Coordinates of C-alpha atoms in Angstrom, one line a residue:
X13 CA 86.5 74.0 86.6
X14 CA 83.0 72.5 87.9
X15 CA 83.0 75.5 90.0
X16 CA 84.2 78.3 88.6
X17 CA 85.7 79.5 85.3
X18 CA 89.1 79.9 84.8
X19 CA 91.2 81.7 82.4
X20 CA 94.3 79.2 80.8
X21 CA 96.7 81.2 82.4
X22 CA 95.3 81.4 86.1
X23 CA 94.2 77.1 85.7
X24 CA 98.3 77.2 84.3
X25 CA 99.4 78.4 87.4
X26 CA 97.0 76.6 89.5
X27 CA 98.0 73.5 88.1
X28 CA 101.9 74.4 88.5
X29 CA 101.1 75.3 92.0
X30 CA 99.7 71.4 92.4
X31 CA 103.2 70.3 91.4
X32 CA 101.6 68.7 87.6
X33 CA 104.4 68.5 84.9
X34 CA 104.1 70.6 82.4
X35 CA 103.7 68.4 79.7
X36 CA 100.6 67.2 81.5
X37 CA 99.0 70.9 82.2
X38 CA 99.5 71.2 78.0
X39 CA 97.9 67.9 77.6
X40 CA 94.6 69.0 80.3
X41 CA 94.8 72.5 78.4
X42 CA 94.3 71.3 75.1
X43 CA 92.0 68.6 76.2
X44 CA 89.5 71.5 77.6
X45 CA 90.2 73.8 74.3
X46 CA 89.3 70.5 72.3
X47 CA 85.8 69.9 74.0
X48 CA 85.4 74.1 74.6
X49 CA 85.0 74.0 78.5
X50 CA 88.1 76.5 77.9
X51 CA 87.9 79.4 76.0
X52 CA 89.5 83.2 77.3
X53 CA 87.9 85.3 74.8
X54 CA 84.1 84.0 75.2
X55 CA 84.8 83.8 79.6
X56 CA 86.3 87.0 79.3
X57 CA 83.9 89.3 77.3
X58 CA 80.8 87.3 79.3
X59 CA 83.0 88.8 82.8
X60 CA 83.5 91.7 81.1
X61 CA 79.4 92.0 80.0
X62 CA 78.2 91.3 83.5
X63 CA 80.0 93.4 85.7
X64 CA 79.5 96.1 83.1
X65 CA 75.5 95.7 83.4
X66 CA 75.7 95.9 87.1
X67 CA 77.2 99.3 87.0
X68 CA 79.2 98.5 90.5
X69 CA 82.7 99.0 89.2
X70 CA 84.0 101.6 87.3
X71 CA 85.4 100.1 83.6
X72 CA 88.8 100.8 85.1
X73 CA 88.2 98.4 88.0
X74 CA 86.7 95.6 85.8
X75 CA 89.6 96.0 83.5
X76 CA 91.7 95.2 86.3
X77 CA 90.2 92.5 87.9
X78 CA 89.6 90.5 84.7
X79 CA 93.5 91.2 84.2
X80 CA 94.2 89.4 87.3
X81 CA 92.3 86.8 86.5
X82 CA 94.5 86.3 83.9
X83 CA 93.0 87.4 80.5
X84 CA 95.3 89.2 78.3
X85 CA 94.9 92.8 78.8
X86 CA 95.0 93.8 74.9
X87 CA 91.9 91.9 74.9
X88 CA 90.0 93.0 77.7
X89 CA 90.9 96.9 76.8
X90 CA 89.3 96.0 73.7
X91 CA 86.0 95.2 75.1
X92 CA 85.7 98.3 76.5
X93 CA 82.8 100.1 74.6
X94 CA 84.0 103.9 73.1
X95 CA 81.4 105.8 74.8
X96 CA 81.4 105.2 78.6
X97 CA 80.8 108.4 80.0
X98 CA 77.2 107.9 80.7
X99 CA 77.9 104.6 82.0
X100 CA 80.4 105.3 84.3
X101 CA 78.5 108.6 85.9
X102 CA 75.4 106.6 86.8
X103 CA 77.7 104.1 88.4
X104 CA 79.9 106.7 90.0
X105 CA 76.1 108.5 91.1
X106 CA 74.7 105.5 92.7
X107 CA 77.5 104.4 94.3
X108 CA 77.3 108.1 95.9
X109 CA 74.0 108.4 96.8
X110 CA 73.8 105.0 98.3
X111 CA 76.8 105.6 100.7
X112 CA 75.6 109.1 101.4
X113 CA 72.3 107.8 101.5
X114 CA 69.5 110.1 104.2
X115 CA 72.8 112.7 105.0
X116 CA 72.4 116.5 103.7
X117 CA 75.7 118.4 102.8
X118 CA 76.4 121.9 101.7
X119 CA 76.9 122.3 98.2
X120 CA 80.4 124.5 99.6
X121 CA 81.4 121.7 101.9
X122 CA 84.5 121.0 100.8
X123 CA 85.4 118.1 103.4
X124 CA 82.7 115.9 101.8
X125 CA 83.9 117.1 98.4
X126 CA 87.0 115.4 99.6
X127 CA 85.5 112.6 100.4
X128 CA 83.9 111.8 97.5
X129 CA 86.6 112.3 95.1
X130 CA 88.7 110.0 97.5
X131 CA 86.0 107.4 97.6
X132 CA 85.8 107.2 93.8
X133 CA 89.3 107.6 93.0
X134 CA 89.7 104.7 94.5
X135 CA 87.4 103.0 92.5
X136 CA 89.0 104.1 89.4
X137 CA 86.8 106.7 88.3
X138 CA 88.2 109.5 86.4
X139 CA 88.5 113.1 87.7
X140 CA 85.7 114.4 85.0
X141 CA 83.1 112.0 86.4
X142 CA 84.1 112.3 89.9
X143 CA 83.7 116.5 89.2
X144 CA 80.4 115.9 87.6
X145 CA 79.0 113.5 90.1
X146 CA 79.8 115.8 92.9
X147 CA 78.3 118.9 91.3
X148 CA 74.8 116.8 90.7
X149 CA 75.0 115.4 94.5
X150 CA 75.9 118.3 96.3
X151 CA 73.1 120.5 94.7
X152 CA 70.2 118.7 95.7
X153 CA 69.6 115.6 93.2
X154 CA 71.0 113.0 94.9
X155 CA 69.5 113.6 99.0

């Protein structure tokens, strides 16, 4: 925990993992609820808030990787905020121009177009933002 923050599930199964009983992984639980060194919701949204600012993931991505860490998913969809269209084009845009960074394509160049869309489909960016931030690239605002 002096290192980095867990959610109660992920430090349950860590703990399981060490071969603790589970009476005593309750007892640690409760103990870190108690003094507040444990709590989901406020780890979770504080995740959720940072990797939001730094516009490196698409809301998607975040969602997912915060559900692996082990925060319940009806909660973390819940942080999502309802307008994230914006948000999610700018990140989509930069994460474009700076792997296409000093390179010149044709606005009909469909292999690039490809490439694109396959680059941010895989980040988890949806097929109206990956059309819009191709359509702004490939005509001259993002060389």
């Amino acid at each position: 925990m002096a290192r980095q923050e867990y959610s109660e599930n992920l430090l349950r199964k860590k703990l399981t993992a060490k071969k603790y009983e589970p009476a005593e992984i309750d007892a640690a639980i409760n103990k870190l609820k108690k003094f507040k060194y444990l709590n989901d919701d406020e780890t979770c949204a504080r995740f959720f808030e940072n990797m939001y600012a730094e516009e490196k993931l698409s809301v998607k991505q975040i969602c997912v990787k915060l559900i692996q860490r082990g925060y319940d998913s009806n909660f973390v969809e819940s942080l999502i905020p309802a307008e994230t269209f914006e948000r999610e084009f700018n990140s989509a845009f930069k994460i474009i121009a700076k792997k296409f960074a000093g390179k010149n394509f044709s606005a009909d160049d469909m292999k690039i177009k490809n490439r694109i869309y396959q680059h941010l489909a895989a980040k988890g960016f949806s097929g109206e933002i990956i059309s819009a931030v191709i359509e702004k690239f490939l005509n001259g605002d993002g060389n």
